[in-house]
XYZ file of C-alpha atoms in Angstrom:
361
model
C 148.790 86.587 59.277
C 146.212 88.618 61.252
C 145.015 90.418 58.127
C 144.643 87.188 56.200
C 142.546 85.751 59.014
C 140.443 88.909 59.184
C 139.855 88.705 55.438
C 138.918 85.057 55.707
C 136.494 85.824 58.563
C 134.961 88.697 56.537
C 134.418 86.434 53.535
C 132.799 83.714 55.639
C 130.611 86.232 57.482
C 129.334 87.910 54.313
C 128.625 84.556 52.650
C 126.740 83.299 55.702
C 124.615 86.461 56.058
C 124.330 87.254 52.328
C 125.278 90.870 53.042
C 128.381 93.069 53.000
C 129.902 94.528 56.152
C 128.807 98.087 56.891
C 132.089 99.903 57.554
C 130.350 103.101 58.684
C 128.255 101.225 61.254
C 131.350 99.399 62.538
C 133.279 102.656 62.919
C 130.376 104.271 64.800
C 130.010 101.237 67.062
C 133.716 101.242 67.910
C 133.563 104.882 68.929
C 130.284 104.617 70.875
C 130.967 101.397 72.801
C 134.778 101.195 72.923
C 135.888 104.847 72.570
C 138.051 103.956 69.570
C 138.066 106.808 67.051
C 138.363 105.528 63.507
C 136.726 105.910 60.086
C 134.988 103.721 57.490
C 138.105 104.013 55.320
C 140.340 102.683 58.103
C 137.909 99.840 58.788
C 137.974 98.969 55.087
C 141.791 98.930 55.153
C 141.714 96.415 58.004
C 140.239 93.869 55.575
C 142.496 94.810 52.649
C 145.405 92.374 52.432
C 147.291 94.798 50.157
C 146.923 97.774 52.495
C 149.893 98.697 54.705
C 147.583 99.977 57.422
C 148.549 98.602 60.857
C 145.855 96.594 62.631
C 145.691 97.397 66.346
C 144.875 94.790 68.976
C 142.189 96.939 70.630
C 140.428 97.213 67.276
C 140.413 93.427 66.842
C 139.099 93.000 70.403
C 136.305 95.485 69.713
C 135.515 93.807 66.390
C 135.315 90.372 68.047
C 132.864 91.694 70.646
C 130.696 93.431 68.070
C 130.343 90.296 65.949
C 130.783 87.705 68.735
C 133.633 85.650 67.294
C 136.458 84.152 69.413
C 139.426 86.496 69.593
C 141.900 83.622 69.498
C 140.681 82.709 65.993
C 142.380 85.872 64.753
C 145.207 86.402 67.273
C 146.595 82.919 67.760
C 150.405 83.019 67.492
C 152.000 79.650 68.320
C 155.536 81.059 67.964
C 154.890 84.526 69.302
C 157.358 86.166 71.733
C 156.411 85.859 75.400
C 155.493 89.559 75.701
C 153.046 89.345 72.797
C 151.563 86.135 74.164
C 151.001 87.725 77.574
C 149.347 90.764 76.014
C 147.047 88.611 73.902
C 146.151 86.403 76.877
C 145.267 89.496 78.900
C 143.001 90.684 76.083
C 141.387 87.237 75.833
C 140.717 87.261 79.567
C 139.187 90.735 79.378
C 137.045 89.691 76.423
C 135.744 86.694 78.377
C 134.784 88.966 81.262
C 133.119 91.499 78.962
C 131.211 88.774 77.136
C 129.503 87.671 80.375
C 127.041 90.403 79.442
C 125.995 90.295 75.807
C 122.945 91.012 73.642
C 120.250 88.331 73.579
C 121.092 86.375 70.438
C 118.557 83.529 70.409
C 116.335 84.187 67.383
C 113.378 82.393 68.968
C 112.906 85.419 71.239
C 112.519 87.639 68.168
C 108.945 88.696 67.422
C 105.773 90.247 68.783
C 104.259 89.869 72.268
C 101.350 91.230 74.292
C 101.932 92.370 77.867
C 99.541 92.713 80.802
C 100.241 94.361 84.143
C 98.491 96.326 86.853
C 98.255 100.063 86.379
C 101.268 101.448 88.279
C 99.297 103.410 90.853
C 100.715 103.250 94.358
C 98.043 103.118 97.060
C 98.781 104.199 100.613
C 96.743 101.230 101.828
C 98.368 98.356 99.932
C 96.473 95.598 101.753
C 93.838 95.315 99.032
C 92.498 92.397 96.997
C 94.210 91.721 93.676
C 90.811 91.924 91.990
C 90.689 95.681 92.616
C 93.738 96.411 90.424
C 93.242 97.918 86.972
C 94.864 95.840 84.200
C 96.848 97.637 81.492
C 97.807 96.217 78.072
C 100.890 96.884 75.933
C 102.397 95.512 72.734
C 106.021 94.433 72.955
C 108.485 93.567 70.209
C 111.925 92.001 70.504
C 114.221 92.578 67.525
C 117.421 90.542 67.122
C 119.560 91.541 64.153
C 123.236 92.039 63.367
C 124.415 91.170 66.868
C 122.047 93.680 68.486
C 118.901 93.064 70.534
C 116.307 95.743 71.186
C 113.002 95.674 73.012
C 110.125 98.096 72.379
C 107.047 98.450 74.588
C 104.017 100.349 73.272
C 101.030 100.997 75.504
C 97.610 100.026 74.109
C 94.493 101.917 75.210
C 91.030 101.263 73.803
C 89.232 103.969 75.820
C 89.092 107.696 75.117
C 89.512 110.945 77.039
C 86.657 113.053 78.410
C 86.583 114.877 75.058
C 86.341 111.650 73.047
C 89.954 111.716 71.859
C 92.199 108.612 71.981
C 94.006 108.203 75.276
C 97.702 109.191 74.993
C 100.035 106.205 74.833
C 103.736 105.843 75.526
C 106.467 103.955 73.691
C 109.595 102.809 75.519
C 112.669 101.341 73.849
C 116.060 99.974 74.895
C 118.699 97.275 74.413
C 118.073 93.729 75.631
C 121.002 91.949 77.292
C 121.774 88.455 78.535
C 123.705 88.130 81.795
C 125.304 84.751 81.080
C 126.599 83.894 84.554
C 123.078 83.796 86.005
C 120.967 83.326 82.839
C 119.001 86.507 83.344
C 117.803 88.753 80.519
C 117.298 92.420 81.308
C 116.612 95.733 79.649
C 116.336 99.376 80.660
C 113.814 101.024 78.361
C 112.774 104.655 78.172
C 110.758 107.041 76.039
C 112.479 109.240 73.467
C 111.898 112.345 75.599
C 113.285 110.646 78.709
C 110.133 111.297 80.768
C 109.153 107.638 81.152
C 111.414 104.748 82.035
C 111.130 101.102 83.044
C 113.425 98.168 83.833
C 112.482 94.628 82.776
C 114.043 91.343 83.853
C 113.204 87.688 83.203
C 114.720 84.207 83.355
C 116.584 83.483 80.109
C 116.242 80.099 78.412
C 118.456 79.053 75.504
C 115.515 78.052 73.307
C 115.841 75.404 70.606
C 112.291 75.994 69.328
C 109.607 78.634 69.633
C 107.984 77.416 72.859
C 107.507 80.781 74.485
C 103.734 81.067 74.654
C 104.088 82.869 77.955
C 106.765 84.599 80.048
C 106.750 86.271 83.439
C 108.792 89.453 83.723
C 109.776 91.585 86.652
C 108.855 95.206 85.981
C 110.421 98.131 87.847
C 108.727 101.405 87.026
C 107.457 104.435 88.945
C 103.979 105.093 90.284
C 101.688 107.357 88.324
C 100.282 109.236 91.313
C 101.822 112.302 92.911
C 104.456 110.273 94.763
C 106.183 108.935 91.590
C 107.981 106.364 93.734
C 109.788 103.308 92.313
C 107.323 100.434 91.990
C 108.015 96.727 91.410
C 105.407 94.344 90.014
C 104.946 91.416 87.653
C 104.201 91.534 83.938
C 102.542 88.655 82.051
C 103.830 88.388 78.459
C 101.997 86.349 75.814
C 102.556 85.608 72.145
C 98.804 85.858 71.576
C 96.619 88.862 72.389
C 94.383 88.241 75.413
C 90.782 89.379 75.771
C 91.418 90.685 79.263
C 87.885 92.087 79.488
C 86.493 88.540 79.444
C 85.749 87.532 83.092
C 87.476 84.132 82.788
C 90.617 85.613 81.182
C 90.533 88.424 83.746
C 90.629 85.870 86.591
C 93.582 84.054 84.995
C 95.550 87.284 84.477
C 94.961 88.544 88.008
C 96.105 85.224 89.427
C 99.294 85.477 87.355
C 99.974 89.110 88.248
C 99.561 88.587 91.983
C 102.972 88.475 93.641
C 103.977 85.001 94.817
C 103.344 86.008 98.413
C 102.882 83.429 101.141
C 100.800 83.318 103.263
C 97.614 84.034 101.313
C 95.585 86.356 103.534
C 91.791 86.067 103.201
C 89.174 87.651 105.421
C 86.096 85.721 106.584
C 83.710 87.351 104.107
C 86.014 86.527 101.186
C 86.373 82.916 102.332
C 82.588 82.504 102.444
C 82.224 84.120 99.018
C 84.897 81.846 97.499
C 83.361 78.692 98.939
C 79.931 79.700 97.598
C 81.555 80.224 94.193
C 83.604 76.992 94.275
C 82.317 74.473 96.894
C 85.436 72.267 96.739
C 87.378 75.124 98.342
C 85.668 74.229 101.624
C 88.177 71.384 101.919
C 91.120 73.713 101.289
C 90.452 77.020 103.034
C 88.103 76.136 105.887
C 89.092 78.149 109.008
C 90.415 75.040 110.742
C 92.833 74.530 107.808
C 94.600 77.823 108.533
C 98.082 77.660 110.054
C 96.912 79.815 112.930
C 94.362 82.493 113.521
C 95.705 85.717 112.019
C 94.568 89.312 111.875
C 95.236 91.708 109.030
C 95.791 95.363 109.904
C 96.141 98.411 107.719
C 99.335 100.352 108.358
C 97.445 103.605 107.828
C 94.853 102.603 110.436
C 97.580 101.854 112.969
C 99.175 105.238 112.288
C 95.811 106.976 112.665
C 95.018 105.185 115.928
C 98.387 106.008 117.497
C 97.317 109.561 118.369
C 97.718 108.772 122.103
C 101.469 108.336 121.547
C 102.834 111.857 121.753
C 106.425 110.898 121.026
C 106.882 110.604 117.221
C 109.991 108.476 117.720
C 108.005 105.991 119.808
C 105.331 105.828 117.091
C 107.909 104.819 114.496
C 109.525 102.285 116.846
C 106.121 100.666 117.532
C 105.347 100.545 113.803
C 108.739 98.988 113.019
C 108.155 96.381 115.727
C 104.856 95.426 114.086
C 106.366 95.345 110.581
C 109.217 93.152 111.827
C 106.644 90.648 113.137
C 104.536 90.655 109.969
C 104.096 87.376 108.059
C 104.736 89.028 104.712
C 108.067 88.000 103.142
C 110.764 90.542 102.356
C 111.617 89.060 98.929
C 109.603 87.827 95.959
C 110.451 85.575 93.025
C 109.081 86.654 89.670
C 109.570 83.392 87.725
C 106.872 80.757 87.916
C 107.253 77.052 88.648
C 107.350 74.569 85.764
C 103.894 73.215 86.609
C 102.457 76.731 86.569
C 104.081 77.471 83.204
C 102.783 74.182 81.764
C 99.273 75.204 82.788
C 99.657 78.567 81.046
C 100.884 76.835 77.873
C 97.802 74.604 77.836
C 95.629 77.643 78.487
C 97.289 79.448 75.577
C 96.600 76.583 73.218
C 92.922 76.790 74.137
C 92.946 80.562 73.604
C 94.374 80.077 70.099
C 91.192 78.257 69.169
C 88.937 81.157 70.212
C 88.480 84.357 68.160
C 89.125 87.568 70.067
C 86.223 90.058 69.820
C 86.903 93.486 68.373
C 86.616 95.991 71.286
C 85.482 98.755 68.912
C 82.292 96.903 67.911
């Protein structure tokens, strides 16, 4: 009965995908992901109704997870002995748990994207305006095929080295998964030599049409300076290439890439400059509109000015007391609000109407 159902599933699958099953790929996948040692010949015998080869339950479980079909469609035994029924139910339960993490399978995510993020350079004095960050660009592709999802990120650099040679670029690649219980998509990508690595995470939507003009991703990488410390920041992902050297586009991107930190800290000179640039801001950020009068201090400056404290332990305790009282939040959300995303969609539609200049001309 199991073999006949397997054969029927194989026939339906091959007709639907207009392609034959790759027995070698299935055998390799079983060994890599499920530690089941088998061969293409044994896989072929599983689907041969005339073969006397025994079909093992762990092989069917692995096969159902590779091709994402319900295990009970193959292993349903209405009149099975109690012991068999218990074993099958245990396997079904395990499969359900394992399938809470699965490859991203929505084809509307498949395709090409352009990514923008701040150059991962950790500054000791991190209380700096967003406008001082250097924006980097990368091309990203998501490939969904045969039950597998992969994501590839390739850095794009238009400038050259001191000797006039193209700047070296990196390419990172990895599997893309969907964590179903919380609707989060994530991937750990790395270069082929293992010297560069990055983790990406974003809110997963079960798309019914290609509406993804723009996505916000959380990006965990490491800083490029001598510290090489883990660094978290946002990445703006578009379907359409952005002319990030254009001042207007640059302003939009920097506003997106700024962490969603509240409060927004502005010094007096910046407030005056912003109001001169956009007079209506006088009604929004006039000093009397502030929650309370605040002062922004650099952590490095405080450390440098604490020379009169001879006890190093006391210095750290004082610094921790100040950090505990800081208005900066301890957590950040990466995803944007619906109204923010709607604005970006409208902005994208406008960008589609404008030709992007060739940076080499």
